[in-house]
Coordinates of C-alpha atoms in Angstrom, one line a residue:
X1 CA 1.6 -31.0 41.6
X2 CA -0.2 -28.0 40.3
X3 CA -1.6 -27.9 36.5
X4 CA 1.2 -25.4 35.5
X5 CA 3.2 -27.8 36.5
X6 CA 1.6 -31.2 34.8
X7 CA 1.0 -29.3 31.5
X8 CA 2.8 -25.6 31.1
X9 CA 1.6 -25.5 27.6
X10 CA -2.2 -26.0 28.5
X11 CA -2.0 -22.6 30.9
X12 CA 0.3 -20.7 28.2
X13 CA -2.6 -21.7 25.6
X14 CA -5.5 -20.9 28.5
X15 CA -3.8 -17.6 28.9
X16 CA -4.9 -16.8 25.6
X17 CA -1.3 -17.4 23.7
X18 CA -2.1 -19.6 20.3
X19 CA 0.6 -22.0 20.4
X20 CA 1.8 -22.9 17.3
X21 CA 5.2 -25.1 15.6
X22 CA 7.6 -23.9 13.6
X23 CA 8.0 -26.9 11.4
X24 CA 6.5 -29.2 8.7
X25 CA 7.6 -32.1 7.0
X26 CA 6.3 -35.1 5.4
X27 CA 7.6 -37.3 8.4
X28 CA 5.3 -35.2 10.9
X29 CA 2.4 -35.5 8.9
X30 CA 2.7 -38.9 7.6
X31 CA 3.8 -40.3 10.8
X32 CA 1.0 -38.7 12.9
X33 CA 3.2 -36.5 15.0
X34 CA 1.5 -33.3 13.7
X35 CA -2.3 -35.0 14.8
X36 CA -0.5 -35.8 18.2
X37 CA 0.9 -32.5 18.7
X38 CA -1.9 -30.8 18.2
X39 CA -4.7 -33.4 20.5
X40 CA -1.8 -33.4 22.9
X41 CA 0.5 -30.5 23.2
X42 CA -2.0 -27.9 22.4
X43 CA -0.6 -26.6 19.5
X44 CA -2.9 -24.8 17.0
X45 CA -1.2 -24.1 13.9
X46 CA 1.8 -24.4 12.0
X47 CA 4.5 -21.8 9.9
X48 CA 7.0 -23.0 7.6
X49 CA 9.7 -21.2 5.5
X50 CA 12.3 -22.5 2.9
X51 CA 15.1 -23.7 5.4
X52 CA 12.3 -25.9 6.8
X53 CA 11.7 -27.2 3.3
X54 CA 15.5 -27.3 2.9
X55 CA 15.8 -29.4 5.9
X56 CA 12.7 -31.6 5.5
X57 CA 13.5 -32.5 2.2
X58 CA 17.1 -34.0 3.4
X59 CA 15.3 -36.4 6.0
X60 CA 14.1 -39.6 5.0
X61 CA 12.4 -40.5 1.9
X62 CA 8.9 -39.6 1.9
X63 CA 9.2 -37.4 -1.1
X64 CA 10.9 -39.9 -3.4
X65 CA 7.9 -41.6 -5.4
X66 CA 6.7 -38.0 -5.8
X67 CA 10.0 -36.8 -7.1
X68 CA 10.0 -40.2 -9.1
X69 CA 6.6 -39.0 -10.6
X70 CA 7.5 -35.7 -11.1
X71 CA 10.7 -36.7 -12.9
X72 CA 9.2 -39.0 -16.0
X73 CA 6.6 -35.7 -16.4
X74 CA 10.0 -34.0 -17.2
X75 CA 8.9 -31.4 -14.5
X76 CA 11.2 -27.9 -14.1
X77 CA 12.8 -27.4 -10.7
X78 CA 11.2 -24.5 -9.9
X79 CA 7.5 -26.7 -10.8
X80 CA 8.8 -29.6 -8.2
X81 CA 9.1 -27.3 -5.7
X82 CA 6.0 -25.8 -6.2
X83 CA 4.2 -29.2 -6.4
X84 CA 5.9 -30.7 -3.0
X85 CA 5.6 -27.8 -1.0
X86 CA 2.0 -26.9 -1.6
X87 CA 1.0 -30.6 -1.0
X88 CA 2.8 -30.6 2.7
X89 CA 0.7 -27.4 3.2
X90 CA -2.7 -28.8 1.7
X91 CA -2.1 -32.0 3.7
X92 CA -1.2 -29.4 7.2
X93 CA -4.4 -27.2 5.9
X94 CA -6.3 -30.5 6.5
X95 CA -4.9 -31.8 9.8
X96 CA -5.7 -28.3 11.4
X97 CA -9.2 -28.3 9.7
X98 CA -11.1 -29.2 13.5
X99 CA -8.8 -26.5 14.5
X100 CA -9.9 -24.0 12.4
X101 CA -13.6 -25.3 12.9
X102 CA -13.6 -24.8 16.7
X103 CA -11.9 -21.5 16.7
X104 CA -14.3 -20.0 13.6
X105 CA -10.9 -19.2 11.9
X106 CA -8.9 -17.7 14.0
X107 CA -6.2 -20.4 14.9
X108 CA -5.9 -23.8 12.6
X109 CA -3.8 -22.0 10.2
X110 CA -0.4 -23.2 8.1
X111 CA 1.7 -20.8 6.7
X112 CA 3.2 -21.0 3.4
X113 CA 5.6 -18.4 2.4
X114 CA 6.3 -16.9 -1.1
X115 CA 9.6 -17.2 -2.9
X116 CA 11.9 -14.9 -1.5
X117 CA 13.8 -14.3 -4.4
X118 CA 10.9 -12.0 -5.2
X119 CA 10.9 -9.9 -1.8
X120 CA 11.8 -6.8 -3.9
X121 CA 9.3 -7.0 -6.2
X122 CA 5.8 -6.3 -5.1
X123 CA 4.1 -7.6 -8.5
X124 CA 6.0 -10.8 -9.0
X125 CA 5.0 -11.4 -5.1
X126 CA 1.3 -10.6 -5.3
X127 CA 1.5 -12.9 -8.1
X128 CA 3.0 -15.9 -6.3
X129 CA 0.6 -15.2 -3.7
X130 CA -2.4 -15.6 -5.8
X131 CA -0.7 -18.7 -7.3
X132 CA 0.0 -20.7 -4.0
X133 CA -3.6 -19.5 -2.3
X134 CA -5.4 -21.1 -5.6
X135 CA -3.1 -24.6 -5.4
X136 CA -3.3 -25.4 -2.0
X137 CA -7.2 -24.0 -2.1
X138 CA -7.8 -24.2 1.7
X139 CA -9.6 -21.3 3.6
X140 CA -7.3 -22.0 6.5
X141 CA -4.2 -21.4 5.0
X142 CA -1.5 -18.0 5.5
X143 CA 0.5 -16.7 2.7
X144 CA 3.4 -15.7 4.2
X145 CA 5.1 -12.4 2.7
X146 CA 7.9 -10.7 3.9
X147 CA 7.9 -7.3 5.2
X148 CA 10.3 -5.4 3.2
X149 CA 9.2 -2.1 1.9
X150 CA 8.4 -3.7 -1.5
X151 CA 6.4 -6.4 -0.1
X152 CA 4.2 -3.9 1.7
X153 CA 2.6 -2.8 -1.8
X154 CA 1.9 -6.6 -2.3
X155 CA 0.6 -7.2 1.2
X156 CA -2.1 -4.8 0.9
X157 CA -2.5 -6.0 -2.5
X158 CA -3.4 -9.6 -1.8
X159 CA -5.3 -8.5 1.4
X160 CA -7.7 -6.5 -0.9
X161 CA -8.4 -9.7 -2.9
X162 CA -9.4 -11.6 0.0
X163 CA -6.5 -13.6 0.6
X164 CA -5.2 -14.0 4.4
X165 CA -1.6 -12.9 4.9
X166 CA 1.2 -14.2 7.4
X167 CA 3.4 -11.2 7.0
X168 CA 6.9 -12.2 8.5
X169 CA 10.5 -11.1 8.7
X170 CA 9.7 -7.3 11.0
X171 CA 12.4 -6.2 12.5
X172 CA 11.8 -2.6 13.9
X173 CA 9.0 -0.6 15.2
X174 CA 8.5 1.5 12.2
X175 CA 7.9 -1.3 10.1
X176 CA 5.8 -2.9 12.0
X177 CA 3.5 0.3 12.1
X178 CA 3.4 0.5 7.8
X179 CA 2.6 -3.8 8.2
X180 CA -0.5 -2.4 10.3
X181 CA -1.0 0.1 7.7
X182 CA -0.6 -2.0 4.6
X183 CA -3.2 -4.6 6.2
X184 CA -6.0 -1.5 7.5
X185 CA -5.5 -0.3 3.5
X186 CA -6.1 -3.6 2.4
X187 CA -9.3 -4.5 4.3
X188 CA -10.6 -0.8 3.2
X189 CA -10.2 -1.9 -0.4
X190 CA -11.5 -5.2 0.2
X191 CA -14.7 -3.5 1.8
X192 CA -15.0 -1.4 -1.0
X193 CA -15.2 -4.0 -3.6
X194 CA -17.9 -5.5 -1.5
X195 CA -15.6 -8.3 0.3
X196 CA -16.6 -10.0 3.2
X197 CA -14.1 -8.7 5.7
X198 CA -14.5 -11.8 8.3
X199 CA -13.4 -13.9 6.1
X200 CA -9.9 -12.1 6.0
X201 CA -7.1 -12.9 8.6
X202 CA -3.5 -11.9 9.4
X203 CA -0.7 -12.4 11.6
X204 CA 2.3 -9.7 11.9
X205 CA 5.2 -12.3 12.5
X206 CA 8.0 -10.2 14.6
X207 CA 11.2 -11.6 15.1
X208 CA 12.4 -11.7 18.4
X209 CA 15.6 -13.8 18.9
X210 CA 17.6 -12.6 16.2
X211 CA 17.5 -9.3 17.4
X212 CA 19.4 -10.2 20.8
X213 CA 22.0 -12.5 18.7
X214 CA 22.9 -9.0 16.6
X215 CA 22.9 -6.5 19.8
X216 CA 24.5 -8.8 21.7
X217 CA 27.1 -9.4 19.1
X218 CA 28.2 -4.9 18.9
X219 CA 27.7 -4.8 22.9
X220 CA 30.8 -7.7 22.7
X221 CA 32.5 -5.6 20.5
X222 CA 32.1 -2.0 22.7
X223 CA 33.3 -4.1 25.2
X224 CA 32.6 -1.8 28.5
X225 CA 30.5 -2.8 31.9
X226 CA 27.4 -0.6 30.4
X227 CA 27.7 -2.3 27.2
X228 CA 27.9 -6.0 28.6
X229 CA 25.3 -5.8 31.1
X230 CA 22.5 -5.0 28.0
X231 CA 22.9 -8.3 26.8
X232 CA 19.8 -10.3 26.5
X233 CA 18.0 -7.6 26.9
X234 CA 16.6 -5.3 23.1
X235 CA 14.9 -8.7 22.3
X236 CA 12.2 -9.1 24.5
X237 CA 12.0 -4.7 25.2
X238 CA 11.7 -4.5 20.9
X239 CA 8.4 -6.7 21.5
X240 CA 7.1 -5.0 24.0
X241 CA 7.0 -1.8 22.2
X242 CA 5.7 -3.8 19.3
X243 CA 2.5 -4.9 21.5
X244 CA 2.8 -1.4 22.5
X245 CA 2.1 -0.1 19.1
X246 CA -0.5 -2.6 18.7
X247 CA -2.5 -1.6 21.4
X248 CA -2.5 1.8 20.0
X249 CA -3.3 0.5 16.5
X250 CA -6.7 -1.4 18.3
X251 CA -7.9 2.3 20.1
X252 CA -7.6 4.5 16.7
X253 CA -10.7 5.6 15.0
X254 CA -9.6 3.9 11.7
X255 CA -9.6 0.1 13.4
X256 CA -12.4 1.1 14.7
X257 CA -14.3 1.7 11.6
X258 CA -13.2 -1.4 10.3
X259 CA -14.0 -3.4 13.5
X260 CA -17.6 -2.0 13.5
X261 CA -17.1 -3.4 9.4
X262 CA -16.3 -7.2 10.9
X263 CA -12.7 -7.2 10.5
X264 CA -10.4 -9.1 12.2
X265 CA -7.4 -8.2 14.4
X266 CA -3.9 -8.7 13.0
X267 CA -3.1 -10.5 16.0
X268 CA 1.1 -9.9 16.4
X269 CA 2.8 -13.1 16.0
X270 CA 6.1 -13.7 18.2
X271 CA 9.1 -15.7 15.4
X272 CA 12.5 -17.1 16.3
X273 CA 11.2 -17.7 19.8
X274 CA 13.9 -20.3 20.1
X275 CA 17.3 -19.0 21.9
X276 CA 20.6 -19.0 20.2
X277 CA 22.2 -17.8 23.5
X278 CA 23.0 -21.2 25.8
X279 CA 23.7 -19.3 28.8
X280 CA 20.2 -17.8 28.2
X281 CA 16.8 -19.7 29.8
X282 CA 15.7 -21.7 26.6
X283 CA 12.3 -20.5 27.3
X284 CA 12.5 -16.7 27.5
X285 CA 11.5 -15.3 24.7
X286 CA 8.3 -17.4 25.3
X287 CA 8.2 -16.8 29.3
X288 CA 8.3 -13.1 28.6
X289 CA 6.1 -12.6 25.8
X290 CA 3.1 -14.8 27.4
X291 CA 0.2 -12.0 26.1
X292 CA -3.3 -12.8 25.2
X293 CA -4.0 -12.0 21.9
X294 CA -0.8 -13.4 20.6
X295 CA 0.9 -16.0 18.8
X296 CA 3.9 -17.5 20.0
X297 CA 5.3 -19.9 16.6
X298 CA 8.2 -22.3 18.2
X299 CA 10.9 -25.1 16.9
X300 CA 10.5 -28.2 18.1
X301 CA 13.2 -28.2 20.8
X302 CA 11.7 -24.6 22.4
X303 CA 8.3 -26.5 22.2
X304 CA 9.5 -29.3 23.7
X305 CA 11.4 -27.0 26.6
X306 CA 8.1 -25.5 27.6
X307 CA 6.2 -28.2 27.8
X308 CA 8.2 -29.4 30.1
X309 CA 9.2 -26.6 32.6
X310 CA 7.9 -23.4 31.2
X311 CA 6.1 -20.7 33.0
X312 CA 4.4 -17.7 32.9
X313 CA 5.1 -14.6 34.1
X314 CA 2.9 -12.8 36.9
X315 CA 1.0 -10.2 34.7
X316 CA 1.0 -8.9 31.3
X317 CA 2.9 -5.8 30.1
X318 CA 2.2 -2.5 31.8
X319 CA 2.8 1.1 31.0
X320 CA 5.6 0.9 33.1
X321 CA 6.7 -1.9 31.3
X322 CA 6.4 0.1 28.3
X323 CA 8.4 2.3 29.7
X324 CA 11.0 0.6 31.1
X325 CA 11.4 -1.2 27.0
X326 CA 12.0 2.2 25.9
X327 CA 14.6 3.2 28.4
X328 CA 16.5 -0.1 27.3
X329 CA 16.4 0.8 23.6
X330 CA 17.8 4.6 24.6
X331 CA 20.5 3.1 26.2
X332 CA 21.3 1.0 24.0
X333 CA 21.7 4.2 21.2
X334 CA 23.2 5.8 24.2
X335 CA 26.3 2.9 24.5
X336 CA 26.5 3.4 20.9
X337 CA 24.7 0.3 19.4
X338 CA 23.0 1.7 16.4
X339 CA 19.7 0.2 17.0
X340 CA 17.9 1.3 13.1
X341 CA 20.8 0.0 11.5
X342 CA 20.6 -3.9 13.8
X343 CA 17.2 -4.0 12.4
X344 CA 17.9 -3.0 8.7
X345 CA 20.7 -5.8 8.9
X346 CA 18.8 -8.2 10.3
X347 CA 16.2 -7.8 7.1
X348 CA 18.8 -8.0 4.7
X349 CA 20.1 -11.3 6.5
X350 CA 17.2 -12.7 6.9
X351 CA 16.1 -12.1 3.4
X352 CA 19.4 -13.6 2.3
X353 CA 18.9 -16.6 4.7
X354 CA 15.8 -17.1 3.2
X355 CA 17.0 -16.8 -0.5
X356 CA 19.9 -19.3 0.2
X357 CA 18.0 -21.7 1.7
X358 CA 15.4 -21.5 -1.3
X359 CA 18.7 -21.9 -3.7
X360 CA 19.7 -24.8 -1.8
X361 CA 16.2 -26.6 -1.7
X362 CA 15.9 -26.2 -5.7
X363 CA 19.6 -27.4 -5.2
X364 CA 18.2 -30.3 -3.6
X365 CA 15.2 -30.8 -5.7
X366 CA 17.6 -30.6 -9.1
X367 CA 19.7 -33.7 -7.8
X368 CA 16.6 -35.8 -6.8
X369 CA 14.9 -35.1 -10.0
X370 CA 18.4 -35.9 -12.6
X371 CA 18.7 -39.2 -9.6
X372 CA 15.3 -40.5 -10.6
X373 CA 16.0 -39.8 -14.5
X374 CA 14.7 -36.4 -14.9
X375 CA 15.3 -35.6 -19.2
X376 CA 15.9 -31.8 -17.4
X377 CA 19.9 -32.1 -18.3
X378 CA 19.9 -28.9 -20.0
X379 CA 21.5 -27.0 -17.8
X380 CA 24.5 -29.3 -17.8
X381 CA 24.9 -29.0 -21.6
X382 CA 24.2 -25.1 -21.6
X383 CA 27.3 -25.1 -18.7
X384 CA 29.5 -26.5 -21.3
X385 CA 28.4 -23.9 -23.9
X386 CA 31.1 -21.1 -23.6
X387 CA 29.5 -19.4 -26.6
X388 CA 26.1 -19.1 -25.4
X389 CA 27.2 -17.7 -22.0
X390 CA 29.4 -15.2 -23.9
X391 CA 26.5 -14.2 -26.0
X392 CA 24.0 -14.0 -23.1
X393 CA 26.1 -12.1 -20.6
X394 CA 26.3 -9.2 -24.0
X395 CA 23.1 -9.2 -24.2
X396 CA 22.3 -9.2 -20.4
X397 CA 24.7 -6.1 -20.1
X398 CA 23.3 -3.8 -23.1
X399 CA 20.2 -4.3 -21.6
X400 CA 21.4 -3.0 -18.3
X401 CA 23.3 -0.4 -20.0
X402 CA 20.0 0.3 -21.7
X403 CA 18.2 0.4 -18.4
X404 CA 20.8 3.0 -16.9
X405 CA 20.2 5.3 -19.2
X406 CA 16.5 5.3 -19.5
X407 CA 16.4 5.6 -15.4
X408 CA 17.9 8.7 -16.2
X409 CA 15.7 9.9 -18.6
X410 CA 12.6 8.8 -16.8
X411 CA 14.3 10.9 -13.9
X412 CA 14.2 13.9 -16.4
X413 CA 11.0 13.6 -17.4
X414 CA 9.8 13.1 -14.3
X415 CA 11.5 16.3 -13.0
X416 CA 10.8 18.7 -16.2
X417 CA 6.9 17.7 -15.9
X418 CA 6.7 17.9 -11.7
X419 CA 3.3 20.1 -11.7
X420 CA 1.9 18.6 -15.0
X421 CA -0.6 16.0 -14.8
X422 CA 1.2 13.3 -15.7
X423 CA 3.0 13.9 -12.7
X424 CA 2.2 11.5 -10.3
X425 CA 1.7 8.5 -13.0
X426 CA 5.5 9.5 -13.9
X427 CA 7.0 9.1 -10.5
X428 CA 5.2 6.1 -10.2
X429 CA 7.5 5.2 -13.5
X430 CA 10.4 6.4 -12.2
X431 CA 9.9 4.4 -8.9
X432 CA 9.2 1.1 -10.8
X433 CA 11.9 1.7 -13.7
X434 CA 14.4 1.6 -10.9
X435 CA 13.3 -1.4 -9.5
X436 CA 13.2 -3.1 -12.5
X437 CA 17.0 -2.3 -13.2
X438 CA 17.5 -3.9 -9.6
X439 CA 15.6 -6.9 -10.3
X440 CA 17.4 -6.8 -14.0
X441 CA 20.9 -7.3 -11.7
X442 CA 19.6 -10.1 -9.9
X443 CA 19.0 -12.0 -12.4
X444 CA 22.2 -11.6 -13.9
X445 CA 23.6 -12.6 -10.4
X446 CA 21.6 -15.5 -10.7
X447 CA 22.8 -16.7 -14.0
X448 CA 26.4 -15.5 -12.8
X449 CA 26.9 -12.8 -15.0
X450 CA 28.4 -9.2 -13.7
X451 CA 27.0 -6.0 -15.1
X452 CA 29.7 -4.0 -16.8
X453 CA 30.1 -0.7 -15.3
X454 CA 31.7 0.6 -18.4
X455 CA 28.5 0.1 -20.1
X456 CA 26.3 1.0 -17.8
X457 CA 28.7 4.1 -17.5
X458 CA 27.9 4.6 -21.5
X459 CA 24.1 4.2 -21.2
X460 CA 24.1 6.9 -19.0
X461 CA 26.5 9.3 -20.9
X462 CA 24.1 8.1 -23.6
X463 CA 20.8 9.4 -22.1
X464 CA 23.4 12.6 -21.1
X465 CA 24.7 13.7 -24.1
X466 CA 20.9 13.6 -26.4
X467 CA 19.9 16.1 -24.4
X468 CA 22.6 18.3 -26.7
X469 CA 20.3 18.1 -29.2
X470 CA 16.5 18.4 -27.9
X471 CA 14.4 19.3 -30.9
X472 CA 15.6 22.2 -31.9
X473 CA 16.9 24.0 -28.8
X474 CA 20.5 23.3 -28.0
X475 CA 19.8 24.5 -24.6
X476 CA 16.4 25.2 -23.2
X477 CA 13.3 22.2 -23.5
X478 CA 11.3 22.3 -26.7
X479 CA 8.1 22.4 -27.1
X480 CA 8.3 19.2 -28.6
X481 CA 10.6 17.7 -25.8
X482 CA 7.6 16.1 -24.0
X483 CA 6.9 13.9 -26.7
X484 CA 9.7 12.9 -28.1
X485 CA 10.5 11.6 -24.2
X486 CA 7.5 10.2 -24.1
X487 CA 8.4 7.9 -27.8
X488 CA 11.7 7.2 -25.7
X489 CA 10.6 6.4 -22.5
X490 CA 8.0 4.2 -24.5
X491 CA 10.5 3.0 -26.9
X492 CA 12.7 1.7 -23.8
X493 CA 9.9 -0.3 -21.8
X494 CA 9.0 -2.1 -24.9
X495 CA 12.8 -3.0 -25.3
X496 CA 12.9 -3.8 -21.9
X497 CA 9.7 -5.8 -22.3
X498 CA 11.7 -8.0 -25.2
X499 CA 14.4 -8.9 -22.6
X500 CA 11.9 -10.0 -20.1
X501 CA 10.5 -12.1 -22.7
X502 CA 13.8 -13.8 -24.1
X503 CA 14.6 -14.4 -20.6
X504 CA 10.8 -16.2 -19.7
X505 CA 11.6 -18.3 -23.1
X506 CA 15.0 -19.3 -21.4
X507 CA 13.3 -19.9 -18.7
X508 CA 11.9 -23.3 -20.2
X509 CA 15.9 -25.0 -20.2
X510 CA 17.3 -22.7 -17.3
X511 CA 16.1 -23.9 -13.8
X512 CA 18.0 -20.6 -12.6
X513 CA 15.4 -18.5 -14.3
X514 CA 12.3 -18.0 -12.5
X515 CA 9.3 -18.4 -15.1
X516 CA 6.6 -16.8 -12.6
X517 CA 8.7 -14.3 -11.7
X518 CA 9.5 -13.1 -15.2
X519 CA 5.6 -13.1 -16.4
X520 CA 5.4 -10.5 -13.6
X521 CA 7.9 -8.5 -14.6
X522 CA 6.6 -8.3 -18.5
X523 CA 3.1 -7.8 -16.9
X524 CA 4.1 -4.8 -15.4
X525 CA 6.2 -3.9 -18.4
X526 CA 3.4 -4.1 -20.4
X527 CA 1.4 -1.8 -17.9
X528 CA 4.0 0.7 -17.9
X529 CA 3.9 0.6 -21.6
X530 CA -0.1 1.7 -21.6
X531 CA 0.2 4.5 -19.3
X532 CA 3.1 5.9 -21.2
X533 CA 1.1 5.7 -24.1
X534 CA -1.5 7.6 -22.5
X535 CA 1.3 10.4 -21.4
X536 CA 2.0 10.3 -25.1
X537 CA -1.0 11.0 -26.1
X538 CA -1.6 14.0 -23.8
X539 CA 1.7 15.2 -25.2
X540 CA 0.9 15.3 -28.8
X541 CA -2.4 16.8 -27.9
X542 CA -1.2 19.6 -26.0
X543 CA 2.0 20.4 -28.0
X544 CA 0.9 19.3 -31.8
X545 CA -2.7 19.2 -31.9
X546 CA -3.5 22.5 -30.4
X547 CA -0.9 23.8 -32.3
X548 CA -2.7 23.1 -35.2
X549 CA -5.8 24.5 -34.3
X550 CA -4.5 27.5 -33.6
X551 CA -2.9 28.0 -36.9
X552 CA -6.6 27.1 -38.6

């Protein structure tokens, strides 16, 4: 019997694939699984995400004294969560410590993601990120953030600052190339504020399975010959180009420079490597993807299946190979599978996925805490309290009848003062003003309360019709028009900054409310309210003050 054989997963890890399990729980750690796993099945590090904290939390009962605990300190939902999930983490952290040791940091690592509810807002994130690297305070640990185009902002961010980044959730080839991006910006601001640049690691976690499970799902549906006999194929050809891509990344002049700086590579990390397809060898997307430099992350049962009768293929991905990926994905286009719009889906699904199973472990959380007496029963007495509701969803919807109409006038502004100075610092506005509207929705959605078109409809005639009467001119700008938008547009964010701050009060009774989150948002409301105030300022200078110099 030859060593591939005896131990598959010894010659996958000896081929230079880091080996690590998709999974942590309290019964792995506490039962010594996760020590055994690693001495004996050569597994080197560990992610998690919030169905695996979903499903850990229904097994057993390791977590009950801590919930009872957590329960007579009157604890939120939102703070049990954050207490039981960064102590599985610190308690992983310390199993792969050796790990870590003996590899000088480059495998040993656990992953712990951010809530996902925040995925569209790049603040909020980079603020959760900070908060979860300073609790579990382990150098070994990845802050996993996903890679929509919001989180990019808050990738590079918390990069800069020195914290190491599991960035997870790409999809397509084009996001995968701004995730390279986001991390090479981040090490070049870490560098410049005189950060040690070794001490900074990534993984780029791209998703492999899920992307057969869609295209497979439209070739079903086109039905023909050509169409079936793609199946099982855009998976494995998607990752392919996305080593591709990485290759190229490694040979440009700007990794280089950073190289030369002691940075470390962003090593491309291989997710849902376990097969929903049955008719499909359970270890393909492992089999296929066996390239040094990687990381393959795997369930249990695709762990398990390799261990037992993986193996490797005969060499690693060519140029022809390359090729060959390409033609598959043309094809694809070619039978009519929309291949830009799989992947967009599959971010919006697996950001949903992600934010359901979240729901469903604060869900969970919420009933262990009111089992073991948790005094938290205000959201049972606020469900009976028609009034309140009534009240809150009026206020909720002026505010976002507010917001409508002061996206519009930001929009204005923004437009009316394109090649002034304050132009850049206004589109920035405009950029964020619309996000915060978004994130203003999903809160309501949260708390179950639907925005009222007819008002946002009249917030936005609002913001239409003053502009009958701007200063003075009935038709053309005024001079004094870019001040009095500036008093507005200032006027607005300090309105909007109330909301966030009624809502963070709330937040105290109302385990639907996100505290953390909402602190970000009036952070950045705040922010927006200084550099307005600086636009101001330059306004009144250049229209009223030199006005009345020139009349001296």
């Amino acid at each position: 019997m030859s060593v591939a054989d005896s131990d598959p997963l010894a010659v996958l890890s000896a081929a230079g694939v880091s080996v690590w399990l998709d999974d942590l729980s309290r019964e792995l750690l506490a039962g010594g699984e996760l020590k055994k796993l690693v001495t004996e099945q050569h597994v080197v590090g560990v992610t998690t995400n919030p169905t695996i904290f979903a499903s850990a939390l229904s097994k057993g009962d390791r977590y009950s004294d801590q919930l009872r605990g957590l329960a007579g300190k009157g604890s939120s939902v939102d703070d049990a969560v954050f207490a039981l999930t960064t102590d599985d983490v610190r308690d992983g952290c310390d199993v792969f410590g050796p790990v870590y040791e003996r590899t000088r940091g480059t495998d040993g690592r656990v992953s712990l993601e951010v809530d996902p509810r925040l995925a569209q807002d790049a603040d909020a994130t980079a603020v959760s990120a900070r908060r979860l690297w300073e609790a579990v305070d382990r150098p070994n640990l990845f802050i996993k953030i996903p890679a929509t185009r919001k989180g990019l902002k808050a990738i590079t961010t918390v990069i800069a600052e020195g914290i190491s980044v599991n960035v997870t959730l790409i999809f397509s080839l084009e996001r995968y190339r701004e995730v390279m991006d986001a991390y090479q910006s981040g090490l070049e601001q870490a560098q410049a504020s005189g950060r040690e640049l070794a001490d900074i690691q990534s993984v780029a976690s791209f998703f492999v399975s899920r992307v057969d499970t869609e295209v497979d799902r439209r070739l079903d549906a086109i039905g023909t010959p050509e169409a079936v006999a793609l199946k099982g194929r855009a998976a494995i050809a998607n990752a392919r180009l996305a080593y591709q891509a990485h290759e190229h990344m490694l040979a440009a002049p700007r990794w280089q420079r950073l190289a030369a700086a002691g940075a470390r590579v962003q090593r491309p990390l291989w997710a849902s490597t376990g097969v929903k397809d049955p008719s499909y060898p359970d270890t393909m997307y492992v089999s296929e993807l066996a390239i040094a430099g990687t990381v393959n992350t795997m369930p249990g049962t695709t762990l398990a299946a390799f261990a037992d009768h993986g193996t490797l293929p005969a060499r690693t991905p060519t140029t022809d190979d390359y090729a060959a990926a390409a033609d598959v994905l043309e094809t694809l286009e070619a039978t009519g599978v929309d291949f830009t719009d799989v992947t967009d889906t599959l971010e919006r699904e697996g950001l949903a996925k992600f934010a359901d199973s979240w729901r469903e472990l604060c869900t969970s959380v919420e009933r262990e805490l009111r089992a073991e007496g948790s005094p938290d029963t205000a959201g049972e007495s606020r469900a009976g309290d028609a009034d309140s509701d009534d009240l809150l969803a009026i206020y909720l919807n002026d505010h976002y009848a507010g917001a409508t109409g002061g996206l519009e006038l930001f929009r204005r502004a923004a437009q009316s003062r394109a090649d002034s100075r304050e132009a850049t610092a206004l589109a920035d506005l405009v950029q964020q003003v619309d996000e915060d509207r978004d994130q203003l929705a999903a809160i309501m959605a949260e708390l179950g309360v639907s925005t009222s078109r007819s008002k946002a409809a009249a917030g936005w005639l609002a913001e239409k019709a003053g502009r009958l009467k701007p200063n003075g001119h009935f038709l053309s700008r005024s001079p004094l028009s870019d001040v009095m938008e500036a008093e507005s547009m200032l006027l607005g964010v300090q309105g909007k900054a109330a909301c966030w701050r009624t809502l963070c009060a709330l937040a105290d009774s109302d385990e639907r409310l996100n505290a953390e989150h909402l602190n970000a948002l009036l952070e950045r409301a705040e922010r927006q309210s200084a550099t307005l105030e600086e636009v101001r300022c330059a306004a009144v200078a250049r229209v009223l003050l030199s006005r009345t110099a020139d009349t001296r």
